[in-house]
PDB file of C-alpha atoms in Angstrom:
ATOM      1  CA  MET J1476      -9.965  14.070  22.050  1.00 80.00           C
ATOM      2  CA  GLN J1477      -9.218  10.673  20.532  1.00 90.00           C
ATOM      3  CA  PRO J1478     -11.721   9.830  17.760  1.00 96.00           C
ATOM      4  CA  LYS J1479     -13.897   6.754  18.225  1.00 98.00           C
ATOM      5  CA  ILE J1480     -13.136   4.308  15.429  1.00 98.00           C
ATOM      6  CA  GLY J1481     -14.905   1.098  14.491  1.00 98.00           C
ATOM      7  CA  VAL J1482     -13.535  -1.734  12.355  1.00 98.00           C
ATOM      8  CA  ILE J1483     -15.803  -3.552   9.896  1.00 98.00           C
ATOM      9  CA  GLY J1484     -14.301  -6.909   8.999  1.00 98.00           C
ATOM     10  CA  CYS J1485     -12.603  -9.184  11.524  1.00 97.00           C
ATOM     11  CA  GLY J1486     -10.610 -11.236   9.027  1.00 94.00           C
ATOM     12  CA  GLN J1487      -6.857 -11.420   8.459  1.00 89.00           C
ATOM     13  CA  TRP J1488      -6.253  -7.662   8.194  1.00 92.00           C
ATOM     14  CA  GLY J1489      -9.231  -6.485  10.181  1.00 97.00           C
ATOM     15  CA  ARG J1490      -7.932  -8.172  13.314  1.00 97.00           C
ATOM     16  CA  ASN J1491      -4.592  -6.358  12.914  1.00 98.00           C
ATOM     17  CA  HIS J1492      -6.428  -3.033  12.768  1.00 98.00           C
ATOM     18  CA  ILE J1493      -8.487  -4.026  15.797  1.00 98.00           C
ATOM     19  CA  ARG J1494      -5.425  -4.895  17.864  1.00 98.00           C
ATOM     20  CA  THR J1495      -3.465  -1.786  16.881  1.00 98.00           C
ATOM     21  CA  LEU J1496      -6.365   0.633  17.373  1.00 98.00           C
ATOM     22  CA  SER J1497      -6.933  -0.904  20.791  1.00 98.00           C
ATOM     23  CA  GLU J1498      -3.275  -0.342  21.702  1.00 97.00           C
ATOM     24  CA  ILE J1499      -3.550   3.283  20.549  1.00 96.00           C
ATOM     25  CA  GLY J1500      -6.740   3.741  22.548  1.00 97.00           C
ATOM     26  CA  ALA J1501      -9.022   4.592  19.610  1.00 98.00           C
ATOM     27  CA  LEU J1502     -10.953   1.325  19.130  1.00 98.00           C
ATOM     28  CA  ALA J1503     -14.649   1.850  19.910  1.00 98.00           C
ATOM     29  CA  ALA J1504     -16.449  -1.063  18.184  1.00 98.00           C
ATOM     30  CA  VAL J1505     -15.998  -4.068  15.898  1.00 98.00           C
ATOM     31  CA  ALA J1506     -18.359  -5.394  13.260  1.00 98.00           C
ATOM     32  CA  ASP J1507     -18.514  -8.400  10.969  1.00 97.00           C
ATOM     33  CA  ARG J1508     -21.052 -10.195   8.830  1.00 96.00           C
ATOM     34  CA  ASP J1509     -20.533 -13.149  11.182  1.00 97.00           C
ATOM     35  CA  PRO J1510     -22.008 -12.093  14.554  1.00 96.00           C
ATOM     36  CA  GLU J1511     -20.062 -14.783  16.417  1.00 97.00           C
ATOM     37  CA  ARG J1512     -16.755 -13.590  15.048  1.00 97.00           C
ATOM     38  CA  ALA J1513     -17.616  -9.979  15.901  1.00 98.00           C
ATOM     39  CA  ALA J1514     -18.586 -11.046  19.430  1.00 98.00           C
ATOM     40  CA  GLU J1515     -15.292 -12.921  19.843  1.00 97.00           C
ATOM     41  CA  PHE J1516     -13.180  -9.847  19.036  1.00 97.00           C
ATOM     42  CA  ALA J1517     -15.493  -7.514  20.946  1.00 98.00           C
ATOM     43  CA  GLY J1518     -15.061  -9.632  24.060  1.00 98.00           C
ATOM     44  CA  ARG J1519     -11.306  -9.870  23.613  1.00 97.00           C
ATOM     45  CA  PHE J1520     -10.843  -6.093  23.287  1.00 98.00           C
ATOM     46  CA  GLY J1521     -13.660  -4.843  25.494  1.00 98.00           C
ATOM     47  CA  VAL J1522     -15.749  -2.959  22.907  1.00 98.00           C
ATOM     48  CA  PRO J1523     -19.284  -3.421  21.516  1.00 98.00           C
ATOM     49  CA  ALA J1524     -19.966  -5.924  18.745  1.00 98.00           C
ATOM     50  CA  LEU J1525     -22.126  -4.438  15.988  1.00 98.00           C
ATOM     51  CA  SER J1526     -23.521  -5.486  12.655  1.00 97.00           C
ATOM     52  CA  PRO J1527     -21.940  -3.690   9.672  1.00 98.00           C
ATOM     53  CA  ASP J1528     -25.179  -1.726   9.167  1.00 98.00           C
ATOM     54  CA  ALA J1529     -25.237  -0.640  12.808  1.00 98.00           C
ATOM     55  CA  ALA J1530     -21.579   0.423  12.674  1.00 98.00           C
ATOM     56  CA  ILE J1531     -22.349   2.660   9.709  1.00 98.00           C
ATOM     57  CA  GLU J1532     -25.472   4.212  11.207  1.00 97.00           C
ATOM     58  CA  THR J1533     -24.511   4.658  14.858  1.00 97.00           C
ATOM     59  CA  LEU J1534     -23.716   8.161  16.066  1.00 96.00           C
ATOM     60  CA  ASP J1535     -21.250   6.743  18.599  1.00 96.00           C
ATOM     61  CA  LEU J1536     -18.487   6.279  15.998  1.00 98.00           C
ATOM     62  CA  ASP J1537     -16.514   9.046  14.278  1.00 98.00           C
ATOM     63  CA  ALA J1538     -14.755   6.904  11.688  1.00 98.00           C
ATOM     64  CA  LEU J1539     -14.518   3.401  10.268  1.00 98.00           C
ATOM     65  CA  VAL J1540     -11.803   1.082   9.021  1.00 98.00           C
ATOM     66  CA  LEU J1541     -13.029  -1.244   6.264  1.00 98.00           C
ATOM     67  CA  ALA J1542     -11.213  -4.566   5.856  1.00 97.00           C
ATOM     68  CA  LEU J1543     -13.630  -6.356   3.551  1.00 96.00           C
ATOM     69  CA  PRO J1544     -13.558  -8.212   0.234  1.00 92.00           C
ATOM     70  CA  ALA J1545     -12.598  -5.556  -2.331  1.00 92.00           C
ATOM     71  CA  HIS J1546     -15.940  -5.584  -4.143  1.00 94.00           C
ATOM     72  CA  LEU J1547     -17.661  -4.488  -0.916  1.00 96.00           C
ATOM     73  CA  HIS J1548     -15.340  -1.578  -0.139  1.00 97.00           C
ATOM     74  CA  GLY J1549     -16.961   0.997  -2.403  1.00 97.00           C
ATOM     75  CA  PRO J1550     -20.653   0.433  -1.524  1.00 97.00           C
ATOM     76  CA  THR J1551     -19.863   0.213   2.201  1.00 98.00           C
ATOM     77  CA  ALA J1552     -17.658   3.313   2.194  1.00 98.00           C
ATOM     78  CA  ARG J1553     -20.217   5.374   0.297  1.00 98.00           C
ATOM     79  CA  ARG J1554     -22.872   4.548   2.868  1.00 98.00           C
ATOM     80  CA  ALA J1555     -20.443   5.477   5.636  1.00 98.00           C
ATOM     81  CA  PHE J1556     -19.622   8.841   4.048  1.00 98.00           C
ATOM     82  CA  ALA J1557     -23.322   9.593   3.705  1.00 97.00           C
ATOM     83  CA  ALA J1558     -23.691   8.789   7.421  1.00 98.00           C
ATOM     84  CA  GLY J1559     -21.020  11.388   8.257  1.00 97.00           C
ATOM     85  CA  LYS J1560     -18.034   9.119   8.917  1.00 98.00           C
ATOM     86  CA  ASP J1561     -14.416   9.312   7.812  1.00 98.00           C
ATOM     87  CA  VAL J1562     -13.154   6.039   6.362  1.00 98.00           C
ATOM     88  CA  LEU J1563      -9.875   4.157   5.978  1.00 98.00           C
ATOM     89  CA  ILE J1564     -10.260   1.422   3.361  1.00 97.00           C
ATOM     90  CA  GLU J1565      -7.886  -1.475   2.892  1.00 95.00           C
ATOM     91  CA  LYS J1566      -6.373  -1.736  -0.574  1.00 92.00           C
ATOM     92  CA  PRO J1567      -7.617  -1.982  -3.234  1.00 91.00           C
ATOM     93  CA  ILE J1568     -10.611   0.269  -2.622  1.00 93.00           C
ATOM     94  CA  ALA J1569     -12.348  -1.086  -5.743  1.00 95.00           C
ATOM     95  CA  LEU J1570     -11.973  -3.536  -8.605  1.00 94.00           C
ATOM     96  CA  ASP J1571     -12.614  -0.998 -11.358  1.00 93.00           C
ATOM     97  CA  PRO J1572     -11.831   2.717 -11.773  1.00 96.00           C
ATOM     98  CA  ALA J1573     -15.480   3.817 -12.001  1.00 97.00           C
ATOM     99  CA  ASP J1574     -16.228   2.343  -8.569  1.00 97.00           C
ATOM    100  CA  ALA J1575     -13.095   3.957  -7.110  1.00 97.00           C
ATOM    101  CA  GLU J1576     -13.995   7.341  -8.625  1.00 97.00           C
ATOM    102  CA  ALA J1577     -17.547   7.080  -7.262  1.00 98.00           C
ATOM    103  CA  THR J1578     -16.206   6.444  -3.769  1.00 98.00           C
ATOM    104  CA  ALA J1579     -13.798   9.389  -3.990  1.00 98.00           C
ATOM    105  CA  ALA J1580     -16.560  11.656  -5.316  1.00 98.00           C
ATOM    106  CA  THR J1581     -18.932  10.672  -2.497  1.00 98.00           C
ATOM    107  CA  ALA J1582     -16.253  11.384   0.120  1.00 98.00           C
ATOM    108  CA  ALA J1583     -15.624  14.823  -1.369  1.00 97.00           C
ATOM    109  CA  ALA J1584     -19.330  15.671  -1.649  1.00 97.00           C
ATOM    110  CA  SER J1585     -19.882  14.591   1.956  1.00 97.00           C
ATOM    111  CA  GLY J1586     -16.873  16.492   3.278  1.00 97.00           C
ATOM    112  CA  ARG J1587     -15.425  13.295   4.724  1.00 98.00           C
ATOM    113  CA  LEU J1588     -11.893  11.856   4.665  1.00 98.00           C
ATOM    114  CA  LEU J1589     -11.028   8.900   2.470  1.00 98.00           C
ATOM    115  CA  MET J1590      -7.749   7.156   3.230  1.00 98.00           C
ATOM    116  CA  VAL J1591      -6.501   3.962   1.599  1.00 97.00           C
ATOM    117  CA  GLY J1592      -4.491   1.412   3.570  1.00 96.00           C
ATOM    118  CA  HIS J1593      -1.298   1.302   1.504  1.00 95.00           C
ATOM    119  CA  LEU J1594       0.651   0.024   4.487  1.00 96.00           C
ATOM    120  CA  LEU J1595       4.133   0.042   2.989  1.00 97.00           C
ATOM    121  CA  ARG J1596       3.965   3.803   2.445  1.00 97.00           C
ATOM    122  CA  PHE J1597       4.199   4.009   6.248  1.00 97.00           C
ATOM    123  CA  HIS J1598       7.000   1.469   6.665  1.00 97.00           C
ATOM    124  CA  PRO J1599       9.925   3.152   8.475  1.00 97.00           C
ATOM    125  CA  VAL J1600      12.401   1.782   5.915  1.00 98.00           C
ATOM    126  CA  PHE J1601      10.408   3.170   2.998  1.00 98.00           C
ATOM    127  CA  ARG J1602      10.024   6.512   4.774  1.00 97.00           C
ATOM    128  CA  ALA J1603      13.809   6.645   5.214  1.00 97.00           C
ATOM    129  CA  LEU J1604      14.270   5.709   1.546  1.00 98.00           C
ATOM    130  CA  ALA J1605      11.856   8.459   0.456  1.00 98.00           C
ATOM    131  CA  ASP J1606      13.702  10.985   2.638  1.00 97.00           C
ATOM    132  CA  ALA J1607      17.035   9.968   1.098  1.00 97.00           C
ATOM    133  CA  VAL J1608      15.627  10.305  -2.427  1.00 98.00           C
ATOM    134  CA  GLN J1609      14.054  13.664  -1.548  1.00 97.00           C
ATOM    135  CA  GLY J1610      17.398  14.772  -0.136  1.00 97.00           C
ATOM    136  CA  GLU J1611      19.040  13.890  -3.479  1.00 95.00           C
ATOM    137  CA  ARG J1612      21.324  11.266  -1.966  1.00 96.00           C
ATOM    138  CA  ILE J1613      21.160   9.443  -5.327  1.00 97.00           C
ATOM    139  CA  GLY J1614      20.757  12.510  -7.562  1.00 96.00           C
ATOM    140  CA  ALA J1615      17.832  12.683  -9.987  1.00 96.00           C
ATOM    141  CA  VAL J1616      15.505   9.660 -10.062  1.00 98.00           C
ATOM    142  CA  ARG J1617      15.738   7.797 -13.367  1.00 98.00           C
ATOM    143  CA  HIS J1618      14.230   4.336 -12.793  1.00 98.00           C
ATOM    144  CA  ILE J1619      12.435   2.277 -10.134  1.00 98.00           C
ATOM    145  CA  SER J1620      12.430  -1.511  -9.833  1.00 98.00           C
ATOM    146  CA  ALA J1621      10.161  -3.520  -7.508  1.00 98.00           C
ATOM    147  CA  CYS J1622       9.978  -7.287  -6.906  1.00 98.00           C
ATOM    148  CA  ARG J1623       7.291  -9.026  -4.853  1.00 97.00           C
ATOM    149  CA  LEU J1624       7.717 -12.755  -5.363  1.00 97.00           C
ATOM    150  CA  GLY J1625       6.729 -15.818  -3.356  1.00 96.00           C
ATOM    151  CA  LEU J1626       4.555 -18.909  -3.254  1.00 94.00           C
ATOM    152  CA  GLY J1627       0.886 -18.946  -2.365  1.00 83.00           C
ATOM    153  CA  ARG J1628      -1.982 -16.549  -1.616  1.00 76.00           C
ATOM    154  CA  PHE J1629      -4.463 -18.135  -4.048  1.00 76.00           C
ATOM    155  CA  LEU J1630      -7.369 -16.148  -2.641  1.00 73.00           C
ATOM    156  CA  GLY J1631      -9.720 -15.809  -5.598  1.00 73.00           C
ATOM    157  CA  MET J1632      -7.985 -12.602  -6.764  1.00 82.00           C
ATOM    158  CA  ASP J1633      -5.230 -12.695  -9.369  1.00 90.00           C
ATOM    159  CA  VAL J1634      -1.669 -11.725  -8.469  1.00 94.00           C
ATOM    160  CA  VAL J1635      -1.814  -8.273 -10.063  1.00 95.00           C
ATOM    161  CA  TRP J1636      -4.749  -7.119  -7.916  1.00 94.00           C
ATOM    162  CA  ASP J1637      -3.450  -8.939  -4.840  1.00 92.00           C
ATOM    163  CA  LEU J1638       0.224  -7.918  -4.777  1.00 94.00           C
ATOM    164  CA  ALA J1639       0.857  -5.070  -7.229  1.00 96.00           C
ATOM    165  CA  PRO J1640      -1.096  -2.351  -5.314  1.00 95.00           C
ATOM    166  CA  HIS J1641       1.694  -2.301  -2.692  1.00 94.00           C
ATOM    167  CA  ASP J1642       4.452  -1.403  -5.125  1.00 97.00           C
ATOM    168  CA  ILE J1643       2.335   0.799  -7.390  1.00 98.00           C
ATOM    169  CA  SER J1644       1.710   3.030  -4.380  1.00 97.00           C
ATOM    170  CA  LEU J1645       5.431   3.189  -3.541  1.00 98.00           C
ATOM    171  CA  VAL J1646       6.332   3.917  -7.157  1.00 98.00           C
ATOM    172  CA  LEU J1647       3.758   6.724  -7.389  1.00 97.00           C
ATOM    173  CA  GLU J1648       5.276   8.542  -4.416  1.00 97.00           C
ATOM    174  CA  ILE J1649       8.870   8.248  -5.618  1.00 98.00           C
ATOM    175  CA  ALA J1650       8.142   9.068  -9.278  1.00 97.00           C
ATOM    176  CA  GLY J1651       6.203  12.195  -8.301  1.00 95.00           C
ATOM    177  CA  SER J1652       4.581  12.580 -11.706  1.00 95.00           C
ATOM    178  CA  ALA J1653       1.532  11.549 -13.730  1.00 95.00           C
ATOM    179  CA  VAL J1654       1.604   8.152 -15.413  1.00 97.00           C
ATOM    180  CA  ALA J1655       1.902   8.454 -19.197  1.00 97.00           C
ATOM    181  CA  ARG J1656       1.941   4.770 -20.200  1.00 97.00           C
ATOM    182  CA  VAL J1657       1.166   1.385 -18.624  1.00 97.00           C
ATOM    183  CA  GLU J1658       2.247  -1.899 -20.215  1.00 97.00           C
ATOM    184  CA  ALA J1659       1.894  -5.363 -18.730  1.00 97.00           C
ATOM    185  CA  VAL J1660       2.732  -8.996 -19.436  1.00 97.00           C
ATOM    186  CA  ARG J1661       0.616 -11.442 -17.430  1.00 96.00           C
ATOM    187  CA  ARG J1662       1.177 -15.201 -17.125  1.00 96.00           C
ATOM    188  CA  THR J1663      -1.116 -18.015 -16.006  1.00 95.00           C
ATOM    189  CA  VAL J1664       1.169 -20.730 -14.648  1.00 96.00           C
ATOM    190  CA  LEU J1665      -0.378 -23.075 -12.072  1.00 94.00           C
ATOM    191  CA  SER J1666      -3.891 -21.718 -11.493  1.00 92.00           C
ATOM    192  CA  ASP J1667      -6.647 -20.464 -13.800  1.00 91.00           C
ATOM    193  CA  GLN J1668      -5.769 -16.808 -13.153  1.00 91.00           C
ATOM    194  CA  THR J1669      -2.710 -14.588 -13.568  1.00 94.00           C
ATOM    195  CA  ASP J1670       0.033 -16.032 -11.353  1.00 96.00           C
ATOM    196  CA  ALA J1671       2.939 -13.825 -12.452  1.00 97.00           C
ATOM    197  CA  ALA J1672       3.151 -10.449 -14.130  1.00 97.00           C
ATOM    198  CA  ASP J1673       5.523  -7.682 -15.191  1.00 98.00           C
ATOM    199  CA  ILE J1674       4.152  -4.129 -15.191  1.00 98.00           C
ATOM    200  CA  ASP J1675       6.088  -1.309 -16.860  1.00 98.00           C
ATOM    201  CA  LEU J1676       5.248   2.335 -16.135  1.00 98.00           C
ATOM    202  CA  THR J1677       6.434   5.491 -17.865  1.00 98.00           C
ATOM    203  CA  PHE J1678       5.836   8.880 -16.232  1.00 98.00           C
ATOM    204  CA  ASP J1679       5.431  12.335 -17.729  1.00 98.00           C
ATOM    205  CA  ASN J1680       8.722  13.449 -16.149  1.00 97.00           C
ATOM    206  CA  GLY J1681      10.640  10.650 -17.902  1.00 97.00           C
ATOM    207  CA  VAL J1682      10.992   8.342 -14.886  1.00 98.00           C
ATOM    208  CA  THR J1683      10.356   4.668 -15.686  1.00 98.00           C
ATOM    209  CA  ALA J1684       9.426   1.783 -13.405  1.00 98.00           C
ATOM    210  CA  GLU J1685       9.184  -1.996 -13.547  1.00 98.00           C
ATOM    211  CA  ILE J1686       7.107  -4.051 -11.101  1.00 98.00           C
ATOM    212  CA  HIS J1687       7.490  -7.829 -10.935  1.00 98.00           C
ATOM    213  CA  VAL J1688       4.901  -9.865  -9.003  1.00 97.00           C
ATOM    214  CA  SER J1689       4.530 -13.633  -8.696  1.00 97.00           C
ATOM    215  CA  ARG J1690       2.768 -16.128  -6.455  1.00 96.00           C
ATOM    216  CA  VAL J1691       4.481 -19.122  -8.088  1.00 97.00           C
ATOM    217  CA  SER J1692       8.091 -18.255  -7.290  1.00 97.00           C
ATOM    218  CA  PRO J1693      10.167 -20.924  -5.498  1.00 96.00           C
ATOM    219  CA  TYR J1694      11.871 -18.172  -3.459  1.00 96.00           C
ATOM    220  CA  ARG J1695      10.733 -14.959  -1.773  1.00 97.00           C
ATOM    221  CA  ASP J1696      11.874 -11.521  -2.879  1.00 98.00           C
ATOM    222  CA  ARG J1697      10.680  -8.203  -1.446  1.00 97.00           C
ATOM    223  CA  ARG J1698      13.005  -5.553  -2.884  1.00 98.00           C
ATOM    224  CA  PHE J1699      12.279  -1.980  -3.953  1.00 98.00           C
ATOM    225  CA  SER J1700      15.111  -0.098  -5.666  1.00 98.00           C
ATOM    226  CA  VAL J1701      15.476   3.444  -6.948  1.00 98.00           C
ATOM    227  CA  ILE J1702      18.161   4.181  -9.531  1.00 97.00           C
ATOM    228  CA  GLY J1703      19.383   7.759  -9.695  1.00 97.00           C
ATOM    229  CA  SER J1704      21.926   9.766 -11.643  1.00 94.00           C
ATOM    230  CA  GLU J1705      24.386   9.683  -8.716  1.00 94.00           C
ATOM    231  CA  GLY J1706      23.661   6.351  -7.020  1.00 95.00           C
ATOM    232  CA  MET J1707      21.101   3.710  -6.118  1.00 97.00           C
ATOM    233  CA  ILE J1708      19.125   2.797  -3.012  1.00 98.00           C
ATOM    234  CA  THR J1709      17.320  -0.440  -2.073  1.00 98.00           C
ATOM    235  CA  PHE J1710      14.685  -1.370   0.511  1.00 98.00           C
ATOM    236  CA  ASP J1711      14.998  -5.144   1.068  1.00 98.00           C
ATOM    237  CA  ASP J1712      12.201  -6.210   3.390  1.00 96.00           C
ATOM    238  CA  LEU J1713      13.712  -9.677   3.879  1.00 97.00           C
ATOM    239  CA  ALA J1714      17.234  -8.524   4.776  1.00 97.00           C
ATOM    240  CA  PRO J1715      18.527  -8.797   8.355  1.00 95.00           C
ATOM    241  CA  GLU J1716      17.699  -5.967  10.735  1.00 92.00           C
ATOM    242  CA  GLY J1717      20.082  -3.089  10.130  1.00 94.00           C
ATOM    243  CA  GLN J1718      20.621  -4.019   6.484  1.00 97.00           C
ATOM    244  CA  ARG J1719      17.189  -3.354   5.010  1.00 97.00           C
ATOM    245  CA  LEU J1720      18.064   0.051   3.569  1.00 98.00           C
ATOM    246  CA  ALA J1721      21.224   0.067   1.468  1.00 98.00           C
ATOM    247  CA  LEU J1722      22.708   3.025  -0.405  1.00 98.00           C
ATOM    248  CA  TYR J1723      25.008   2.162  -3.314  1.00 96.00           C
ATOM    249  CA  ALA J1724      27.268   4.922  -4.648  1.00 92.00           C
ATOM    250  CA  HIS J1725      27.346   3.249  -8.064  1.00 88.00           C
ATOM    251  CA  ARG J1726      27.805   5.684 -10.938  1.00 85.00           C
ATOM    252  CA  VAL J1727      27.723   5.391 -14.724  1.00 85.00           C
ATOM    253  CA  TRP J1728      28.987   8.093 -17.119  1.00 83.00           C
ATOM    254  CA  PRO J1729      29.672   8.475 -20.832  1.00 87.00           C
ATOM    255  CA  GLN J1730      33.266   8.475 -21.989  1.00 88.00           C
ATOM    256  CA  ALA J1731      35.177   8.038 -25.194  1.00 86.00           C
ATOM    257  CA  GLY J1732      34.284   4.703 -26.723  1.00 84.00           C
ATOM    258  CA  GLY J1733      31.402   3.910 -24.390  1.00 88.00           C
ATOM    259  CA  PHE J1734      30.634   4.276 -20.691  1.00 90.00           C
ATOM    260  CA  GLY J1735      32.584   4.154 -17.467  1.00 87.00           C
ATOM    261  CA  PHE J1736      31.223   3.076 -14.095  1.00 87.00           C
ATOM    262  CA  THR J1737      32.119   2.665 -10.444  1.00 87.00           C
ATOM    263  CA  ASN J1738      30.881  -0.198  -8.282  1.00 88.00           C
ATOM    264  CA  ALA J1739      30.656   0.638  -4.568  1.00 88.00           C
ATOM    265  CA  GLU J1740      29.987  -1.398  -1.435  1.00 93.00           C
ATOM    266  CA  PRO J1741      26.595  -0.767   0.209  1.00 95.00           C
ATOM    267  CA  GLU J1742      26.189   1.815   2.945  1.00 97.00           C
ATOM    268  CA  PHE J1743      23.455   0.647   5.309  1.00 97.00           C
ATOM    269  CA  LEU J1744      21.372   3.596   6.475  1.00 96.00           C
ATOM    270  CA  PRO J1745      19.852   3.818   9.977  1.00 93.00           C
ATOM    271  CA  VAL J1746      16.091   3.409  10.282  1.00 95.00           C
ATOM    272  CA  ASN J1747      13.862   4.373  13.203  1.00 87.00           C
ATOM    273  CA  GLY J1748      10.166   4.702  13.836  1.00 85.00           C
ATOM    274  CA  PRO J1749       7.040   2.807  14.861  1.00 88.00           C
ATOM    275  CA  MET J1750       5.670  -0.252  13.083  1.00 92.00           C
ATOM    276  CA  PRO J1751       3.903   0.513   9.779  1.00 96.00           C
ATOM    277  CA  LEU J1752       0.336  -0.192  10.891  1.00 97.00           C
ATOM    278  CA  GLU J1753       0.663   1.955  14.005  1.00 97.00           C
ATOM    279  CA  ARG J1754       2.130   4.786  11.903  1.00 97.00           C
ATOM    280  CA  GLU J1755      -0.662   4.413   9.335  1.00 98.00           C
ATOM    281  CA  LEU J1756      -3.454   4.474  11.919  1.00 98.00           C
ATOM    282  CA  ARG J1757      -1.922   7.383  13.840  1.00 98.00           C
ATOM    283  CA  HIS J1758      -1.751   9.283  10.545  1.00 98.00           C
ATOM    284  CA  PHE J1759      -5.469   8.543   9.987  1.00 98.00           C
ATOM    285  CA  ILE J1760      -6.258   9.796  13.489  1.00 98.00           C
ATOM    286  CA  ASP J1761      -4.188  12.955  12.926  1.00 98.00           C
ATOM    287  CA  CYS J1762      -6.020  13.626   9.658  1.00 98.00           C
ATOM    288  CA  ILE J1763      -9.392  13.191  11.378  1.00 98.00           C
ATOM    289  CA  ALA J1764      -8.377  15.806  13.929  1.00 96.00           C
ATOM    290  CA  SER J1765      -6.740  18.266  11.512  1.00 96.00           C
ATOM    291  CA  ARG J1766      -9.075  17.634   8.527  1.00 96.00           C
ATOM    292  CA  ARG J1767      -6.085  17.506   6.190  1.00 96.00           C
ATOM    293  CA  GLU J1768      -5.909  15.175   3.211  1.00 96.00           C
ATOM    294  CA  PRO J1769      -4.208  11.850   4.087  1.00 97.00           C
ATOM    295  CA  ASP J1770      -0.887  11.057   2.427  1.00 96.00           C
ATOM    296  CA  THR J1771      -2.621   8.014   0.884  1.00 97.00           C
ATOM    297  CA  GLY J1772      -5.868   9.774   0.100  1.00 96.00           C
ATOM    298  CA  ALA J1773      -8.532   9.669  -2.591  1.00 95.00           C
ATOM    299  CA  ALA J1774      -6.350  10.682  -5.551  1.00 94.00           C
ATOM    300  CA  ASP J1775      -3.761   8.026  -4.685  1.00 90.00           C
ATOM    301  CA  ALA J1776      -6.466   5.376  -4.317  1.00 91.00           C
ATOM    302  CA  VAL J1777      -8.126   6.149  -7.654  1.00 96.00           C
ATOM    303  CA  GLU J1778      -4.814   6.283  -9.556  1.00 96.00           C
ATOM    304  CA  ASN J1779      -3.753   2.938  -8.092  1.00 96.00           C
ATOM    305  CA  VAL J1780      -6.960   1.253  -9.274  1.00 97.00           C
ATOM    306  CA  ARG J1781      -6.672   2.944 -12.683  1.00 97.00           C
ATOM    307  CA  ILE J1782      -3.179   1.498 -13.170  1.00 97.00           C
ATOM    308  CA  LEU J1783      -4.312  -1.950 -12.029  1.00 97.00           C
ATOM    309  CA  ALA J1784      -7.139  -1.837 -14.564  1.00 96.00           C
ATOM    310  CA  LEU J1785      -4.787  -0.773 -17.373  1.00 96.00           C
ATOM    311  CA  ALA J1786      -2.500  -3.662 -16.449  1.00 95.00           C
ATOM    312  CA  SER J1787      -5.407  -6.124 -16.636  1.00 89.00           C
ATOM    313  CA  PRO J1788      -6.966  -7.891 -19.644  1.00 76.00           C
ATOM    314  CA  ARG J1789      -9.851  -6.055 -21.267  1.00 62.00           C
ATOM    315  CA  ALA J1790     -13.252  -7.708 -20.839  1.00 46.00           C
TER     316      ALA J1790
END
């Protein structure tokens, strides 16, 4: 049977969850601190409008999606776990590691599922990239480079906490190892918070990564590249359809007097699959039914927040 899922938070991302869950046939209620907004979405999608407290306490819901301000995610999720509900939380699940760890611990103690909404992990292009890397199409992974640049999104949260969680999650999957070192350079440019930052990660297995984020860039860039011993592969989210996943058979090797290299034209790889949010929510539903740990589960969520904290100024 399809689980009955409620969404708490009818804002920018909550409404996307509401629409997609309705299309899947799993939406059972909506809730918001603003009763009028909850009633609007409830009427549009033909489900009950509840208060957040009622959504947590009702026995009519099996699980919740939380799309709230980040500081409310932990306290709300912990109440939901105690009430016997599985929970998908939009990223980041907390604004400090202790809060994230408390949420993960409560989920485990309650025997409930905690999944974090790292949407790009479910993007069909990223899934194809991960499959190619796993299949050793580029040899051994050596380095990862991610750029997420653009103008805007001054939402009261600095650019590291707003944008970097996306690419940290992607990097963690591809690196496949524990993080040994985190270094960051943060820049205040046009606001009173960090507007641009460079985050460097070193992993126990020797893989390195660089993440560049900016909300004061005059141009947009959404590229994620993996450099391997036998080639390179790039997910360009702004490229034309059919060209978003490019494999480059570039190679570099030592030779007398220095290094040699080959420079190859890109091979565009085919990509298929549902839209990321549908894939993410279907994965959540499958995990509810099977009781298996989500691919973006508690450990992933806590590690993401830990890295964000290490990349942030100390109080």
